[in-house]
Short mmCIF file of C-alpha atoms in Angstrom, two decimals:
data_model
loop_
_atom_site.label_atom_id
_atom_site.label_comp_id
_atom_site.label_asym_id
_atom_site.label_seq_id
_atom_site.Cartn_x
_atom_site.Cartn_y
_atom_site.Cartn_z
CA MET A 184 -21.98 37.04 -79.01
CA VAL A 185 -19.73 37.65 -76.78
CA ALA A 186 -19.67 38.61 -73.43
CA MET A 187 -18.17 41.82 -72.70
CA GLU A 188 -16.00 41.61 -68.94
CA ASN A 189 -17.19 43.86 -66.07
CA ARG A 190 -15.10 47.32 -66.71
CA ASP A 191 -15.35 51.13 -67.53
CA GLU A 192 -15.12 51.64 -71.23
CA THR A 193 -15.90 54.38 -73.75
CA LEU A 194 -18.66 54.83 -74.79
CA ALA A 195 -19.66 53.38 -77.45
CA PRO A 196 -21.04 55.91 -81.18
CA SER A 197 -24.39 54.92 -82.76
CA ARG A 198 -23.31 53.22 -85.20
CA ARG A 199 -25.80 56.07 -87.91
CA GLN A 200 -23.94 58.79 -86.36
CA ILE A 201 -20.18 57.61 -85.81
CA LEU A 202 -19.97 59.47 -81.95
CA ALA A 203 -20.06 63.03 -82.83
CA ALA A 204 -18.76 63.96 -79.58
CA ALA A 205 -16.21 61.37 -77.68
CA GLY A 206 -15.21 60.08 -74.56
CA ALA A 207 -18.05 59.77 -72.71
CA THR A 208 -17.73 56.62 -70.35
CA LEU A 209 -19.58 54.75 -68.00
CA ALA A 210 -19.84 51.49 -66.51
CA ALA A 211 -20.83 49.06 -68.30
CA CYS A 212 -22.92 46.10 -67.88
CA ALA A 213 -22.13 42.69 -66.46
CA LEU A 214 -23.55 40.61 -68.95
CA LEU A 215 -21.65 36.67 -66.21
CA GLY A 216 -21.90 34.95 -70.08
CA THR A 217 -24.80 36.09 -71.25
CA THR A 218 -25.33 37.53 -74.76
CA GLY A 219 -26.95 40.49 -73.34
CA CYS A 220 -27.33 42.68 -71.13
CA ALA A 221 -30.28 43.23 -68.47
CA ALA A 222 -30.79 46.55 -68.10
CA PRO A 223 -31.06 48.11 -64.49
CA LYS A 224 -34.52 49.43 -62.90
CA ARG A 225 -34.72 52.86 -62.11
CA GLU A 226 -34.69 53.65 -58.51
CA GLY A 227 -38.45 54.51 -57.88
CA ALA A 228 -39.92 53.30 -61.72
CA ASP A 229 -43.56 52.42 -62.12
CA ASP A 230 -44.96 48.67 -62.55
CA GLU A 231 -43.76 47.43 -65.96
CA PRO A 232 -45.94 48.62 -68.50
CA ALA A 233 -49.48 45.96 -69.12
CA ARG A 234 -49.28 44.47 -72.18
CA PRO A 235 -49.68 45.65 -75.74
CA GLU A 236 -52.19 44.89 -77.78
CA GLY A 237 -49.45 45.24 -80.26
CA LEU A 238 -45.66 44.83 -82.11
CA SER A 239 -44.17 47.42 -82.07
CA ALA A 240 -39.84 50.09 -82.77
CA ALA A 241 -38.15 52.63 -82.44
CA LEU A 242 -35.72 52.98 -85.23
CA GLY A 243 -32.67 55.56 -85.37
CA SER A 244 -33.51 55.64 -88.82
CA SER A 245 -34.40 59.19 -91.39
CA TRP A 246 -38.06 59.28 -92.50
CA PRO A 247 -38.70 56.41 -95.03
CA THR A 248 -38.96 56.90 -98.74
CA PHE A 249 -38.04 54.23 -101.26
CA PRO A 250 -35.89 55.87 -104.50
CA LEU A 251 -36.78 54.70 -107.89
CA ALA A 252 -33.12 52.80 -108.43
CA GLY A 253 -33.36 51.08 -104.88
CA THR A 254 -32.84 52.32 -101.00
CA THR A 255 -29.87 51.28 -98.70
CA SER A 256 -31.71 52.94 -95.80
CA PRO A 257 -31.93 50.66 -92.86
CA GLY A 258 -35.25 51.77 -91.67
CA ALA A 259 -36.72 52.25 -95.49
CA LEU A 260 -35.79 48.37 -95.85
CA SER A 261 -37.32 46.84 -92.69
CA VAL A 262 -40.39 48.75 -94.08
CA LEU A 263 -40.16 46.47 -97.59
CA ARG A 264 -39.27 42.93 -95.53
CA HIS A 265 -42.92 43.37 -93.78
CA VAL A 266 -45.16 44.65 -96.35
CA THR A 267 -43.90 43.39 -100.18
CA GLU A 268 -42.54 40.56 -100.60
CA GLY A 269 -40.13 38.78 -103.83
CA LEU A 270 -39.77 36.10 -105.43
CA PHE A 271 -37.31 35.27 -102.65
CA ASP A 272 -36.74 36.85 -99.97
CA LEU A 273 -33.73 37.00 -97.16
CA ASP A 274 -33.51 35.52 -93.87
CA PRO A 275 -32.49 38.56 -92.03
CA HIS A 276 -30.66 36.26 -89.22
CA THR A 277 -29.35 33.43 -91.58
CA PHE A 278 -29.27 34.75 -95.13
CA LYS A 279 -29.86 31.94 -96.25
CA ALA A 280 -32.68 32.44 -99.12
CA TYR A 281 -36.40 31.19 -99.45
CA ARG A 282 -39.46 31.25 -101.50
CA ALA A 283 -41.94 34.78 -101.30
CA LEU A 284 -44.03 35.06 -103.98
CA ALA A 285 -42.32 32.70 -106.33
CA ALA A 286 -43.58 28.89 -105.74
CA GLY A 287 -40.93 26.68 -105.78
CA SER A 288 -37.17 26.61 -107.06
CA PRO A 289 -36.26 28.05 -110.91
CA VAL A 290 -37.05 25.59 -113.77
CA ALA A 291 -34.20 26.24 -115.96
CA VAL A 292 -35.91 26.08 -120.08
CA GLY A 293 -32.29 27.52 -122.09
CA GLU A 294 -28.76 27.61 -121.35
CA LEU A 295 -29.71 30.97 -120.18
CA GLU A 296 -33.05 30.91 -118.88
CA TYR A 297 -35.46 29.98 -116.30
CA ASP A 298 -39.13 29.78 -114.77
CA VAL A 299 -40.45 30.75 -111.95
CA ALA A 300 -43.77 30.29 -110.88
CA LEU A 301 -45.68 32.86 -108.98
CA ARG A 302 -47.31 31.44 -105.39
CA GLU A 303 -51.29 30.79 -106.04
CA GLY A 304 -53.43 32.96 -103.99
CA ALA A 305 -50.55 35.54 -104.47
CA ALA A 306 -52.31 39.11 -104.19
CA PHE A 307 -51.57 43.53 -103.37
CA ALA A 308 -53.23 44.56 -99.01
CA ASP A 309 -55.69 46.26 -101.78
CA GLY A 310 -56.85 42.49 -102.37
CA THR A 311 -54.81 42.77 -106.66
CA PRO A 312 -53.25 39.48 -107.60
CA VAL A 313 -50.24 40.32 -108.65
CA THR A 314 -49.47 38.86 -111.85
CA ALA A 315 -45.35 38.63 -113.30
CA GLU A 316 -46.04 41.86 -115.13
CA MET A 317 -45.59 43.22 -112.32
CA VAL A 318 -42.86 41.26 -111.07
CA ALA A 319 -41.23 42.46 -114.72
CA ALA A 320 -42.06 45.61 -114.35
CA THR A 321 -40.65 46.34 -110.79
CA PHE A 322 -36.66 45.01 -111.82
CA LYS A 323 -37.38 46.34 -115.88
CA SER A 324 -37.76 49.89 -112.96
CA LEU A 325 -34.62 49.15 -110.75
CA GLN A 326 -32.57 47.85 -113.85
CA ASP A 327 -32.81 51.07 -115.53
CA SER A 328 -31.56 53.56 -112.16
CA SER A 329 -27.95 54.13 -111.88
CA GLY A 330 -28.06 53.60 -108.67
CA ALA A 331 -26.72 49.75 -106.12
CA TYR A 332 -29.23 48.32 -106.95
CA SER A 333 -28.43 48.57 -110.79
CA ALA A 334 -24.87 47.07 -110.69
CA LEU A 335 -26.34 44.20 -108.37
CA LEU A 336 -28.85 43.07 -110.49
CA ALA A 337 -26.30 42.71 -113.82
CA PRO A 338 -26.82 39.52 -114.15
CA ILE A 339 -29.62 39.41 -114.75
CA ALA A 340 -30.67 40.57 -118.02
CA SER A 341 -34.49 40.18 -118.25
CA MET A 342 -37.58 39.65 -116.64
CA ALA A 343 -40.61 39.25 -118.47
CA ALA A 344 -44.76 37.57 -118.29
CA VAL A 345 -45.06 33.90 -120.37
CA ASP A 346 -47.61 34.56 -117.97
CA ASP A 347 -50.30 36.12 -115.08
CA ALA A 348 -48.03 33.21 -112.91
CA THR A 349 -45.22 32.71 -114.87
CA VAL A 350 -41.60 34.99 -114.99
CA ARG A 351 -39.06 34.20 -116.97
CA ILE A 352 -35.59 35.19 -116.49
CA THR A 353 -32.67 35.96 -118.62
CA LEU A 354 -28.90 35.48 -117.42
CA ALA A 355 -26.28 37.77 -118.75
CA HIS A 356 -23.96 35.42 -118.15
CA PRO A 357 -24.05 32.25 -115.72
CA PHE A 358 -24.69 32.93 -111.80
CA PRO A 359 -25.92 29.22 -110.37
CA LEU A 360 -25.23 30.22 -106.98
CA LEU A 361 -26.36 33.59 -106.50
CA LEU A 362 -29.30 33.74 -108.38
CA GLU A 363 -32.16 32.78 -105.44
CA ARG A 364 -30.01 36.01 -102.84
CA ARG A 365 -29.53 38.08 -105.48
CA LEU A 366 -33.37 38.31 -107.16
CA ALA A 367 -34.58 39.07 -103.02
CA LEU A 368 -33.46 42.65 -104.00
CA VAL A 369 -36.70 43.00 -106.82
CA GLN A 370 -39.08 44.20 -104.19
CA VAL A 371 -42.30 43.50 -106.02
CA VAL A 372 -45.45 46.31 -105.85
CA ARG A 373 -48.16 47.07 -107.98
CA ASP A 374 -47.71 49.78 -109.50
CA ALA A 375 -43.70 49.88 -110.61
CA GLY A 376 -44.94 53.41 -112.32
CA VAL A 377 -45.58 55.17 -109.63
CA TRP A 378 -42.29 55.39 -108.53
CA THR A 379 -41.31 57.76 -111.15
CA ALA A 380 -44.22 59.85 -110.41
CA HIS A 381 -43.29 60.85 -107.69
CA ASP A 382 -39.99 62.31 -108.61
CA GLY A 383 -38.30 58.48 -108.04
CA THR A 384 -39.28 58.89 -104.42
CA LEU A 385 -42.73 56.14 -103.36
CA SER A 386 -44.55 57.51 -100.22
CA PRO A 387 -45.12 55.02 -97.36
CA VAL A 388 -48.99 55.53 -97.78
CA THR A 389 -48.81 54.41 -101.08
CA LEU A 390 -46.50 51.40 -100.98
CA GLN A 391 -49.19 49.32 -102.30
CA GLY A 392 -46.50 45.73 -101.65
CA SER A 393 -47.87 41.38 -101.40
CA GLY A 394 -46.30 40.35 -97.39
CA PRO A 395 -47.98 39.57 -94.29
CA TRP A 396 -48.42 44.07 -92.62
CA ALA A 397 -49.77 47.12 -94.49
CA LEU A 398 -48.48 49.73 -94.76
CA GLU A 399 -52.57 51.40 -92.27
CA SER A 400 -51.80 55.27 -92.10
CA SER A 401 -48.49 57.65 -92.08
CA SER A 402 -47.99 60.53 -89.65
CA PRO A 403 -44.22 62.14 -91.31
CA GLU A 404 -44.72 65.01 -89.23
CA GLU A 405 -45.33 62.66 -85.72
CA GLY A 406 -42.43 60.68 -87.20
CA ARG A 407 -44.81 57.30 -86.94
CA LEU A 408 -45.99 54.34 -89.59
CA ARG A 409 -49.30 52.61 -87.65
CA PHE A 410 -49.49 49.30 -89.63
CA ALA A 411 -52.20 46.50 -90.50
CA PRO A 412 -52.30 43.09 -91.38
CA ASN A 413 -52.56 41.70 -94.37
CA GLU A 414 -55.94 40.68 -95.06
CA HIS A 415 -54.51 38.78 -98.54
CA TYR A 416 -51.44 37.28 -97.59
CA ALA A 417 -51.28 33.57 -98.37
CA GLY A 418 -47.87 32.53 -97.65
CA GLU A 419 -45.69 30.68 -95.06
CA ARG A 420 -44.72 33.89 -92.35
CA PRO A 421 -48.07 35.80 -91.60
CA ALA A 422 -48.56 38.74 -89.33
CA THR A 423 -49.27 37.34 -85.85
CA CYS A 424 -50.79 40.14 -83.71
CA PRO A 425 -53.78 43.26 -84.86
CA SER A 426 -51.64 45.69 -84.90
CA MET A 427 -47.82 47.02 -85.51
CA GLU A 428 -46.73 50.83 -85.13
CA TRP A 429 -43.24 51.93 -85.70
CA ARG A 430 -41.70 55.55 -84.22
CA PHE A 431 -39.15 57.02 -86.32
CA LEU A 432 -36.68 59.12 -83.05
CA ALA A 433 -32.97 60.00 -84.79
CA ASP A 434 -31.55 60.26 -81.50
CA GLY A 435 -30.66 57.24 -78.99
CA SER A 436 -31.00 59.03 -76.11
CA ASP A 437 -35.11 59.05 -76.98
CA ARG A 438 -35.89 55.89 -78.27
CA ALA A 439 -34.14 53.75 -75.21
CA ALA A 440 -36.43 56.46 -73.48
CA ALA A 441 -39.09 55.23 -75.54
CA LEU A 442 -37.95 51.38 -74.75
CA ALA A 443 -38.17 52.20 -70.98
CA ALA A 444 -41.52 53.85 -70.80
CA GLY A 445 -43.23 51.48 -72.39
CA GLU A 446 -44.48 52.94 -76.09
CA VAL A 447 -41.99 51.19 -77.82
CA LEU A 448 -40.57 46.75 -78.17
CA VAL A 449 -37.66 46.99 -79.40
CA ALA A 450 -35.48 49.39 -79.68
CA ASP A 451 -33.21 49.99 -82.77
CA ASP A 452 -29.36 51.73 -83.38
CA LEU A 453 -28.23 51.96 -79.88
CA ASP A 454 -24.83 51.85 -76.89
CA GLY A 455 -23.07 51.14 -73.06
CA ALA A 456 -24.83 54.79 -72.59
CA HIS A 457 -28.77 54.21 -72.77
CA ALA A 458 -28.58 51.22 -70.64
CA ASN A 459 -28.88 52.42 -67.62
CA LYS A 460 -31.79 54.26 -69.75
CA LEU A 461 -34.27 51.66 -70.22
CA GLY A 462 -35.19 51.25 -66.81
CA MET A 463 -36.62 48.02 -66.66
CA VAL A 464 -35.93 44.08 -65.70
CA ASP A 465 -37.24 42.48 -68.44
CA SER A 466 -35.08 44.75 -71.17
CA THR A 467 -32.86 43.63 -73.18
CA LEU A 468 -29.39 45.12 -74.75
CA GLU A 469 -27.07 43.06 -76.82
CA TYR A 470 -24.60 43.56 -79.13
CA VAL A 471 -24.17 41.36 -82.95
CA PRO A 472 -21.12 41.97 -84.90
CA GLY A 473 -22.05 42.82 -88.21
CA PHE A 474 -20.00 43.83 -91.38
CA ALA A 475 -20.80 47.81 -91.20
CA SER A 476 -17.53 49.05 -91.72
CA PRO A 477 -15.82 52.69 -91.73
CA TYR A 478 -13.30 52.62 -94.85
CA LEU A 479 -10.00 53.69 -95.96
CA MET A 480 -10.50 54.74 -99.76
CA PHE A 481 -7.14 55.83 -101.75
CA ASN A 482 -7.50 57.37 -105.69
CA CYS A 483 -5.00 54.67 -106.73
CA GLU A 484 -4.39 57.18 -110.05
CA LYS A 485 -2.82 59.80 -108.21
CA ALA A 486 0.73 60.03 -107.08
CA PRO A 487 2.42 58.75 -104.09
CA PHE A 488 -1.41 56.96 -103.36
CA SER A 489 -0.81 55.11 -106.88
CA ASP A 490 1.71 53.03 -104.74
CA LEU A 491 0.69 50.10 -103.42
CA ARG A 492 3.33 50.81 -100.00
CA VAL A 493 1.85 54.35 -99.60
CA ARG A 494 -1.18 52.64 -98.84
CA GLN A 495 0.34 49.62 -96.40
CA ALA A 496 2.00 52.60 -95.65
CA LEU A 497 -0.68 54.19 -93.82
CA LEU A 498 -2.58 51.83 -93.20
CA TYR A 499 0.03 49.97 -90.68
CA ALA A 500 0.22 53.49 -89.36
CA ILE A 501 -2.62 53.31 -87.20
CA ASP A 502 -3.51 51.85 -83.92
CA TYR A 503 -6.52 50.11 -85.17
CA ASP A 504 -7.03 49.24 -81.30
CA LEU A 505 -7.23 52.38 -80.02
CA ALA A 506 -9.07 53.52 -82.06
CA ILE A 507 -11.75 51.17 -81.67
CA ALA A 508 -11.48 51.86 -77.88
CA GLN A 509 -11.52 55.35 -78.19
CA VAL A 510 -13.99 56.25 -81.09
CA PHE A 511 -16.11 52.91 -80.55
CA GLY A 512 -16.51 52.04 -76.80
CA GLY A 513 -15.05 48.65 -77.71
CA ARG A 514 -17.62 47.98 -79.78
CA ALA A 515 -15.55 46.67 -83.22
CA THR A 516 -12.99 44.43 -84.65
CA ALA A 517 -9.56 45.23 -86.06
CA PRO A 518 -9.42 43.81 -89.30
CA THR A 519 -7.40 40.73 -89.99
CA GLY A 520 -8.73 40.25 -93.90
CA VAL A 521 -11.91 41.44 -95.98
CA LEU A 522 -14.64 39.41 -94.22
CA PRO A 523 -14.76 40.11 -90.27
CA GLU A 524 -14.02 36.49 -88.95
CA THR A 525 -17.66 35.77 -87.80
CA HIS A 526 -18.57 35.93 -91.91
CA GLN A 527 -18.63 31.91 -93.21
CA ASN A 528 -16.71 33.03 -95.96
CA TYR A 529 -13.80 34.71 -94.03
CA LEU A 530 -9.70 34.55 -94.94
CA ARG A 531 -7.75 36.09 -92.36
CA ALA A 532 -5.70 38.32 -95.38
CA LYS A 533 -1.31 36.91 -95.25
CA THR A 534 -1.54 40.97 -94.79
CA VAL A 535 -2.84 41.89 -91.48
CA TYR A 536 -2.41 45.65 -91.01
CA SER A 537 -1.40 45.48 -87.06
CA HIS A 538 -0.21 48.20 -86.12
CA ASP A 539 3.46 49.54 -86.65
CA ALA A 540 4.63 52.56 -87.03
CA GLU A 541 7.65 51.34 -87.87
CA ARG A 542 7.00 49.69 -90.64
CA ALA A 543 5.19 52.56 -92.06
CA ARG A 544 7.87 54.87 -91.68
CA SER A 545 10.52 51.18 -93.63
CA LEU A 546 7.52 51.38 -96.43
CA LEU A 547 7.55 54.83 -96.82
CA GLU A 548 10.96 55.93 -96.89
CA LYS A 549 11.70 52.39 -99.15
CA ALA A 550 8.31 54.72 -101.76
CA GLU A 551 10.86 57.80 -101.21
CA THR A 552 7.77 59.26 -99.46
CA GLN A 553 9.35 59.76 -95.94
CA ASP A 554 7.31 63.46 -95.64
CA LEU A 555 3.97 62.14 -97.01
CA THR A 556 2.01 65.76 -96.53
CA LEU A 557 -1.85 64.73 -97.67
CA ALA A 558 -5.46 65.60 -96.76
CA LEU A 559 -7.85 63.41 -95.11
CA ALA A 560 -11.00 64.10 -96.27
CA LEU A 561 -14.58 63.28 -94.57
CA GLN A 562 -17.94 61.56 -96.93
CA ASP A 563 -19.36 63.17 -93.85
CA GLU A 564 -19.43 64.50 -90.39
CA SER A 565 -19.87 62.10 -88.24
CA MET A 566 -16.40 60.86 -89.53
CA ARG A 567 -14.63 63.72 -87.78
CA PRO A 568 -13.46 61.44 -84.78
CA LEU A 569 -11.84 58.53 -87.04
CA ALA A 570 -10.39 60.78 -88.98
CA GLU A 571 -8.63 62.93 -85.47
CA ARG A 572 -7.48 59.18 -84.26
CA ILE A 573 -6.17 57.92 -88.16
CA VAL A 574 -4.25 61.33 -88.45
CA ALA A 575 -2.94 62.03 -84.75
CA ASP A 576 -1.59 57.79 -84.90
CA TRP A 577 0.09 58.77 -88.56
CA ALA A 578 2.03 62.07 -87.69
CA GLN A 579 3.43 58.92 -85.26
CA ALA A 580 4.60 57.74 -88.27
CA GLY A 581 6.31 60.74 -89.48
CA VAL A 582 2.94 61.44 -92.19
CA THR A 583 1.52 65.20 -91.67
CA ALA A 584 -2.29 65.11 -92.96
CA THR A 585 -5.80 67.43 -92.73
CA ILE A 586 -8.81 66.63 -92.44
CA ASP A 587 -10.89 67.98 -95.96
CA SER A 588 -14.75 68.03 -94.67
CA ARG A 589 -16.23 68.83 -97.88
CA GLY A 590 -17.58 65.80 -97.11
CA GLY A 591 -19.04 63.09 -100.02
CA ALA A 592 -19.15 65.76 -103.10
CA LEU A 593 -15.90 65.91 -102.91
CA VAL A 594 -15.05 62.06 -103.29
CA GLY A 595 -17.17 61.17 -105.67
CA SER A 596 -16.16 64.03 -108.93
CA VAL A 597 -13.74 64.41 -109.85
CA ALA A 598 -12.18 66.23 -107.64
CA ASN A 599 -8.75 65.23 -106.76
CA TYR A 600 -8.80 64.47 -102.77
CA ASP A 601 -5.64 62.40 -101.28
CA VAL A 602 -7.07 59.90 -99.10
CA ALA A 603 -11.40 59.72 -97.79
CA VAL A 604 -12.32 58.24 -94.62
CA CYS A 605 -15.90 56.67 -95.28
CA PHE A 606 -18.90 54.24 -94.11
CA ASP A 607 -21.04 51.64 -95.18
CA ASP A 608 -22.58 47.44 -94.54
CA PRO A 609 -23.50 46.96 -97.31
CA THR A 610 -25.00 43.31 -95.93
CA LEU A 611 -28.27 45.68 -95.60
CA LEU A 612 -29.18 43.31 -98.22
CA GLY A 613 -27.50 40.65 -98.56
CA PHE A 614 -24.31 38.77 -97.67
CA ASP A 615 -23.01 37.20 -99.46
CA VAL A 616 -19.04 37.44 -101.29
CA ASP A 617 -20.05 38.60 -104.89
CA LEU A 618 -22.38 40.97 -103.53
CA ILE A 619 -19.95 42.62 -100.91
CA LEU A 620 -17.20 43.24 -103.87
CA THR A 621 -19.53 44.07 -106.15
CA TRP A 622 -20.58 46.71 -103.80
CA ARG A 623 -17.28 48.28 -102.37
CA TYR A 624 -14.38 46.68 -105.57
CA GLY A 625 -17.54 46.26 -108.16
CA GLY A 626 -20.09 47.99 -108.87
CA PHE A 627 -22.00 50.49 -106.53
CA VAL A 628 -19.16 51.83 -104.82
CA ALA A 629 -17.59 51.88 -108.28
CA PRO A 630 -13.61 51.82 -108.31
CA GLU A 631 -13.20 52.73 -112.06
CA SER A 632 -15.10 56.47 -110.69
CA LEU A 633 -13.78 56.56 -107.22
CA CYS A 634 -11.08 54.67 -105.77
CA ARG A 635 -9.42 55.02 -109.76
CA TRP A 636 -8.61 51.52 -108.81
CA SER A 637 -7.06 49.60 -112.19
CA GLY A 638 -3.86 48.29 -114.04
CA GLU A 639 -3.49 44.44 -113.38
CA ALA A 640 -4.62 43.99 -110.04
CA ALA A 641 -7.12 45.22 -110.33
CA ASP A 642 -8.53 43.28 -113.50
CA GLU A 643 -7.48 39.95 -111.57
CA ALA A 644 -9.39 40.63 -109.34
CA ARG A 645 -12.72 41.51 -111.12
CA ALA A 646 -11.80 38.70 -114.10
CA LEU A 647 -11.85 36.37 -110.39
CA MET A 648 -14.75 37.82 -109.05
CA GLN A 649 -16.46 37.20 -112.04
CA GLN A 650 -15.25 33.35 -112.29
CA ALA A 651 -16.79 32.96 -109.03
CA ARG A 652 -19.93 34.43 -109.94
CA GLU A 653 -20.06 31.74 -112.58
CA THR A 654 -19.46 28.98 -111.72
CA ALA A 655 -22.12 26.17 -110.00
CA ASP A 656 -19.45 24.42 -107.69
CA GLU A 657 -19.78 26.12 -104.54
CA GLY A 658 -15.76 25.18 -103.91
CA LEU A 659 -14.05 26.18 -106.90
CA GLN A 660 -16.53 29.84 -106.51
CA ARG A 661 -15.19 29.90 -102.88
CA GLN A 662 -11.35 29.41 -103.90
CA LEU A 663 -12.11 32.76 -105.89
CA TRP A 664 -12.99 34.06 -103.88
CA GLU A 665 -10.21 33.33 -101.21
CA GLN A 666 -7.84 35.08 -104.78
CA CYS A 667 -9.39 38.19 -104.44
CA PHE A 668 -9.20 38.31 -100.73
CA GLU A 669 -5.32 37.94 -101.16
CA ILE A 670 -5.63 40.96 -104.39
CA ILE A 671 -7.76 43.36 -102.04
CA SER A 672 -5.48 43.16 -98.81
CA ALA A 673 -2.43 43.66 -100.30
CA GLN A 674 -3.67 46.44 -102.54
CA VAL A 675 -5.72 48.31 -100.66
CA PRO A 676 -7.53 50.00 -103.43
CA LEU A 677 -10.68 51.03 -100.61
CA TYR A 678 -9.60 49.10 -96.97
CA PRO A 679 -11.97 48.64 -93.80
CA VAL A 680 -10.40 50.40 -90.37
CA ALA A 681 -13.11 48.11 -87.72
CA PHE A 682 -16.20 46.32 -88.82
CA LEU A 683 -18.55 47.76 -85.98
CA GLU A 684 -21.29 46.05 -84.07
CA ALA A 685 -24.91 46.06 -84.46
CA GLY A 686 -26.71 47.86 -80.82
CA THR A 687 -30.66 46.36 -80.37
CA ALA A 688 -32.90 46.58 -76.64
CA TRP A 689 -36.32 45.02 -77.04
CA ARG A 690 -38.87 43.48 -73.87
CA SER A 691 -37.92 40.08 -73.65
CA GLY A 692 -40.67 39.64 -71.29
CA ALA A 693 -43.05 40.81 -74.02
CA LEU A 694 -41.36 39.31 -77.29
CA ARG A 695 -41.86 35.82 -78.22
CA GLY A 696 -39.71 34.70 -80.94
CA PHE A 697 -37.65 38.23 -81.31
CA GLU A 698 -33.97 38.05 -82.61
CA PRO A 699 -31.98 41.25 -83.44
CA LEU A 700 -29.98 41.45 -86.28
CA THR A 701 -26.29 42.62 -87.63
CA THR A 702 -27.58 45.70 -89.16
CA ASP A 703 -29.59 48.69 -87.90
CA GLY A 704 -33.21 48.06 -88.76
CA VAL A 705 -35.83 45.54 -87.08
CA ASP A 706 -37.21 41.99 -87.36
CA LEU A 707 -40.77 41.58 -86.27
CA LEU A 708 -42.15 39.26 -89.35
CA GLY A 709 -42.62 36.04 -86.77
CA VAL A 710 -42.57 37.51 -83.55
CA GLU A 711 -45.40 37.45 -81.25
CA LEU A 712 -46.43 39.25 -77.54
CA ARG A 713 -46.06 36.98 -75.20
#
């Protein structure tokens, strides 16, 4: 985490709301070389709250549900992290896979077949033993869906029970370096059939997992979930205290107030506007660079956006520094490649779209589109402040743009949109390059139906992605990914405008071992009360 200067700055927005009202200012905390900032104590504030009896958190996510196709909600994924297990799980800080339900690494029993033994004594919160059949059933429910998980799990052809304690995994193609990470998507539930019985949504109170925590009670009206230790858990990351409670509060001010009042110990998705509301000398607000990003998506099938020079021109025309300052309060970085600079596989692109209005004009002239007029579609209204900033920048390059607020339905349908501004964070599900590329350029956000990116360059990029999946050579895999990056950076069918930071606050004097995430959501596994 880079220390920020002591200066007045435009407030960073909620990552989830992306600053519906931009332009407020606040004197930011002086960080003086630290990674977070201690919130000032309010005048007349009472003494620090008494030592809590359990863990607690306030999350900005909507009330968690668990659809059949898998969830991408930060809140729901946080619940699964504590309540369920996969054969392997991902550490949300290092993004490395570790054994959860698996007793050991996958053992090859054929060219594309692997056996995984289950951990001895693995049981759900109600005492029901975890069986290989249950693992296979959960995988099948995700595989048969039409959502993001189905695309991300495509390298796995099937799972079947060899016996009660052994799962056989059959691959669709070689996938030697990423198998354990992808298996972490399959969070095992006691009865996968329950998912379809609830119209594709599983109620939190019926969610039975084998993780260290169990859901004890649920109050959607109050936005509260209560957890108790899973007494049948026999893994390596047990619950650390007698209870845990989470509150789901959409307003960041409410989350900050709950932390200040001692009602919770952690609050996610906060920004500088909330720092003066924390009100406790032992509270810390830290910003962690992440992958969450607004991006431009082009209709590559429609002229003139089928011309990569036009796409490049529209990216060169954006004043990224101004957008980051005005729309994101300085809590973001401009893209210099497909991945943020903090990613271990980062590669600075040969083509970096720094603000250059003259170059944008030149490219438009070469493409014979000097008087370009277009409609900029919004994924939703949270994108409007950024869209307005982009439209103003485009005007300086001679482009006339209007904002179309018909939303995701316009982009996702067969509607003939021009350009769209969208937002997502695939790293909620994992940080490996294949997952990110599959999500954005060959899977969940399918180029064929959204970007409509096709042709020789698109085919080459997808071929490189597939070769990278199948190789067992890490060096070669990186080279293949880097070739893919260069194609994407030149073709820009979909390209980030900024990479945002995640703001999390917590009572550092009350917790031991807590670390904020690069995404929204919380991780309290292994965290102890002081």
